[in-house]
Amino acid sequence: MREISILIADDEKEIADLIAIHLKKEGYIVMKASDGEEAVQIAENHPIDLVILDIMMPRMDGYEVTRQLRENYNMPIIFLSAKTSDFDKVQGLVIGADDYMTKPFVPIELVARVNAQLRRFIKLNQQKATNEAKGDMMFGGLTISPEHHSVTLYGEQIELTPKEFNILYLLASHPKKVFSTENIFQQVWGEAYFASGNTVMVHIRTLRKKLEKDKQKDKWIKTVWGVGYTFNG
């Protein structure tokens, strides 16, 4: 099993060195960056399992580092900052951080939070790998199982007709790709499409109603006006 690597990004060398000492005692591989740009470069070139990130750093602040990392990676990010206001904490969590600690800090508490985040991250990845091995597709709270021809939304079974399931499976198999109503009809029904028919539109409408448990309109299936439909996975 690959050893777990943690990136510490802080322009205060003494703090980075102190954190590194405690993490190495836990058996973690530690990498350090003294500014935001260096932190992004390290994450892009090395397998990183968790990031401990200061906010106020030269060249690129922690907020921007988080935004860039979240475009491609889902490792836990813990902010460790001298900014103590509730606004700063909320902003950090909103843009993608998983936890927020303020300076001065107790090293053993930071280590405990690192361990907790890693346990959660590893567990979720193992669950995802298991589901993918079974052929299941997972998108946030939505799970589509072609093997069992079933769909769950936030753990709740969603009853779909065979045609509704096939439409959802077609769209979800190609996230962001736009399918015309003609293309959907031909692939799901296996027949020639008649422009006068609204069969696909009716099925999309009922499918959306069944998937809108979170009350977010068009969260999963989006309309691209004048073109067709796409899956927002």
Coordinates of C-alpha atoms in Angstrom, one line a residue:
M1 CA 0.0 0.0 0.0
R2 CA 1.3 3.4 -0.9
E3 CA 2.4 5.6 2.0
I4 CA 0.2 8.6 2.7
S5 CA 1.7 12.0 1.6
I6 CA 0.7 15.3 3.2
L7 CA 1.5 18.8 1.8
I8 CA 2.1 21.6 4.2
A9 CA 1.9 25.1 2.5
D10 CA 2.9 27.9 4.9
D11 CA 5.4 30.7 4.4
E12 CA 6.4 30.6 8.1
K13 CA 9.1 28.0 8.1
E14 CA 9.0 27.4 11.8
I15 CA 5.4 26.5 11.7
A16 CA 5.8 24.2 8.7
D17 CA 8.7 22.5 10.4
L18 CA 6.8 22.0 13.6
I19 CA 3.8 20.4 11.8
A20 CA 6.2 18.2 9.8
I21 CA 7.8 16.8 12.9
H22 CA 4.4 15.7 14.4
L23 CA 3.2 14.3 11.1
K24 CA 6.3 12.3 10.5
K25 CA 5.9 10.7 13.9
E26 CA 2.6 9.4 12.7
G27 CA 4.3 7.8 9.7
Y28 CA 3.3 10.3 7.0
I29 CA 5.4 11.4 4.1
V30 CA 5.6 15.2 4.3
M31 CA 6.2 17.8 1.6
K32 CA 6.5 21.5 2.2
A33 CA 5.7 24.6 0.1
S34 CA 6.5 28.2 1.1
D35 CA 4.0 29.9 -1.2
G36 CA 0.8 29.2 -3.0
E37 CA 2.2 28.7 -6.5
E38 CA 4.7 26.1 -5.2
A39 CA 1.9 24.3 -3.4
V40 CA -0.1 23.9 -6.6
Q41 CA 3.0 22.7 -8.5
I42 CA 3.8 20.1 -5.9
A43 CA 0.1 18.8 -5.9
E44 CA 0.2 18.6 -9.7
N45 CA 3.5 16.6 -9.8
H46 CA 3.2 14.3 -6.7
P47 CA 0.4 12.1 -5.3
I48 CA -0.9 14.2 -2.3
D49 CA -3.5 12.7 0.1
L50 CA -4.1 15.8 2.2
V51 CA -3.1 19.5 2.2
I52 CA -2.6 21.8 5.3
L53 CA -2.9 25.3 3.9
D54 CA -2.2 28.8 5.2
I55 CA -4.3 31.6 3.7
M56 CA -1.9 34.5 3.7
M57 CA 1.0 33.4 1.5
P58 CA 3.1 35.1 -1.2
R59 CA 2.5 34.7 -4.9
M60 CA -0.9 33.0 -4.4
D61 CA -3.1 33.0 -1.3
G62 CA -4.7 29.9 0.2
Y63 CA -8.1 30.6 -1.2
E64 CA -6.8 30.6 -4.8
V65 CA -4.8 27.5 -4.2
T66 CA -7.9 25.8 -3.0
R67 CA -9.9 26.9 -6.1
Q68 CA -7.2 25.6 -8.4
L69 CA -6.8 22.2 -6.5
R70 CA -10.6 21.7 -6.5
E71 CA -10.7 21.8 -10.3
N72 CA -8.9 18.5 -10.4
Y73 CA -8.5 16.9 -7.0
N74 CA -10.7 15.9 -4.1
M75 CA -8.1 15.3 -1.3
P76 CA -8.9 16.8 2.1
I77 CA -7.8 20.4 2.6
I78 CA -7.3 21.9 6.1
F79 CA -6.9 25.6 6.5
L80 CA -4.5 26.7 9.2
S81 CA -4.6 30.4 9.4
A82 CA -4.2 33.5 11.6
K83 CA -7.5 34.7 10.2
T84 CA -10.0 34.1 13.0
S85 CA -13.2 35.7 11.9
D86 CA -16.3 33.6 11.2
F87 CA -16.4 35.2 7.7
D88 CA -12.9 33.8 7.0
K89 CA -13.8 30.4 8.3
V90 CA -17.1 30.2 6.3
Q91 CA -15.3 31.5 3.1
G92 CA -12.7 28.9 3.4
L93 CA -15.2 26.1 3.8
V94 CA -17.4 27.4 1.0
I95 CA -14.6 27.4 -1.6
G96 CA -13.7 23.8 -0.9
A97 CA -11.8 23.3 2.4
D98 CA -12.8 20.4 4.6
D99 CA -11.7 21.9 7.9
Y100 CA -10.4 25.2 9.4
M101 CA -8.1 25.7 12.3
T102 CA -6.8 29.0 13.7
K103 CA -3.3 30.0 14.8
P104 CA -1.9 29.6 17.4
F105 CA -2.8 25.9 17.4
V106 CA -2.1 22.8 19.4
P107 CA -0.1 20.3 17.2
I108 CA -1.8 17.2 18.6
E109 CA -5.2 18.6 17.8
L110 CA -4.1 19.3 14.2
V111 CA -2.8 15.7 13.9
A112 CA -6.1 14.4 15.2
R113 CA -8.0 16.4 12.6
V114 CA -5.6 15.2 9.9
N115 CA -6.2 11.6 11.0
A116 CA -10.0 12.1 11.0
Q117 CA -10.0 13.6 7.5
L118 CA -7.8 10.9 6.1
R119 CA -10.0 8.1 7.6
R120 CA -13.1 9.7 6.0
F121 CA -11.3 10.2 2.7
I122 CA -9.9 6.7 2.5
K123 CA -13.3 5.2 3.4
L124 CA -15.1 7.1 0.8
N125 CA -12.5 6.2 -1.9
Q126 CA -12.8 2.5 -0.9
Q127 CA -16.6 2.7 -1.2
K128 CA -16.3 4.4 -4.6
A129 CA -13.8 1.8 -5.8
T130 CA -16.2 -1.0 -4.7
N131 CA -19.1 0.6 -6.5
E132 CA -17.1 1.2 -9.6
A133 CA -16.0 -2.4 -9.6
K134 CA -19.6 -3.4 -9.7
G135 CA -20.2 -1.0 -12.6
D136 CA -22.2 1.5 -10.4
M137 CA -22.0 5.2 -11.3
M138 CA -21.9 7.7 -8.5
F139 CA -22.6 11.4 -8.7
G140 CA -22.8 13.1 -5.3
G141 CA -25.9 11.6 -3.7
L142 CA -27.0 9.9 -6.9
T143 CA -26.1 6.2 -7.6
I144 CA -27.0 4.4 -10.8
S145 CA -26.6 0.7 -10.9
P146 CA -26.9 -0.9 -14.4
E147 CA -26.3 -4.3 -12.9
H148 CA -29.5 -4.1 -10.7
H149 CA -31.3 -1.6 -13.0
S150 CA -31.8 0.6 -9.9
V151 CA -31.3 4.2 -8.9
T152 CA -30.8 5.7 -5.4
L153 CA -30.8 9.3 -4.4
Y154 CA -29.3 10.1 -1.0
G155 CA -29.8 6.5 -0.1
E156 CA -33.5 6.4 -1.1
Q157 CA -34.6 4.1 -3.8
I158 CA -36.1 5.9 -6.8
E159 CA -38.6 3.9 -8.8
L160 CA -38.1 4.4 -12.5
T161 CA -39.7 2.8 -15.5
P162 CA -37.3 0.9 -17.9
K163 CA -37.4 3.8 -20.4
E164 CA -36.7 6.4 -17.7
F165 CA -33.8 4.3 -16.4
N166 CA -32.4 3.9 -19.9
I167 CA -32.6 7.6 -20.6
L168 CA -30.8 8.5 -17.3
Y169 CA -28.2 5.8 -17.9
L170 CA -27.5 7.1 -21.4
L171 CA -27.1 10.7 -20.3
A172 CA -25.1 9.8 -17.1
S173 CA -22.7 7.6 -19.2
H174 CA -21.6 10.7 -21.0
P175 CA -21.6 13.6 -18.6
K176 CA -21.7 17.1 -20.2
K177 CA -22.4 15.6 -23.6
V178 CA -25.6 17.1 -25.2
F179 CA -28.1 14.6 -26.6
S180 CA -30.8 15.7 -29.0
T181 CA -34.3 14.4 -28.4
E182 CA -33.9 12.5 -31.7
N183 CA -30.7 10.9 -30.6
I184 CA -32.2 9.9 -27.2
F185 CA -35.3 8.4 -28.9
Q186 CA -33.2 6.4 -31.4
Q187 CA -30.8 5.0 -28.7
V188 CA -33.5 4.2 -26.1
W189 CA -36.4 3.2 -28.2
G190 CA -34.4 1.8 -31.1
E191 CA -36.8 3.2 -33.6
A192 CA -36.9 6.0 -36.2
Y193 CA -37.7 9.4 -34.6
F194 CA -40.8 11.3 -35.6
A195 CA -40.4 15.1 -35.0
S196 CA -44.0 15.5 -34.1
G197 CA -43.7 13.2 -31.1
N198 CA -43.0 14.5 -27.6
T199 CA -42.3 11.1 -26.1
V200 CA -38.8 12.0 -25.0
M201 CA -39.9 15.3 -23.4
V202 CA -42.6 13.6 -21.4
H203 CA -40.2 11.0 -20.1
I204 CA -37.6 13.7 -19.2
R205 CA -40.2 15.6 -17.3
T206 CA -41.3 12.7 -15.2
L207 CA -37.7 11.6 -14.7
R208 CA -36.8 15.1 -13.4
K209 CA -39.7 15.0 -10.9
K210 CA -38.5 11.7 -9.5
L211 CA -35.0 13.1 -9.1
E212 CA -35.9 16.4 -7.5
K213 CA -35.8 15.2 -3.9
D214 CA -33.4 18.0 -3.1
K215 CA -35.7 20.6 -4.6
Q216 CA -33.0 21.9 -7.0
K217 CA -34.7 22.2 -10.3
D218 CA -32.8 20.6 -13.2
K219 CA -30.0 19.6 -10.9
W220 CA -29.2 16.4 -12.7
I221 CA -30.7 16.7 -16.2
K222 CA -30.2 20.2 -17.8
T223 CA -31.9 21.5 -20.9
V224 CA -29.7 23.0 -23.6
W225 CA -32.2 25.2 -25.3
G226 CA -32.5 24.5 -29.0
V227 CA -30.2 21.5 -28.8
G228 CA -31.3 18.8 -26.3
Y229 CA -30.4 17.5 -22.8
T230 CA -27.2 16.9 -20.9
F231 CA -26.4 15.2 -17.6
N232 CA -25.0 17.5 -15.0
G233 CA -22.8 15.0 -13.1

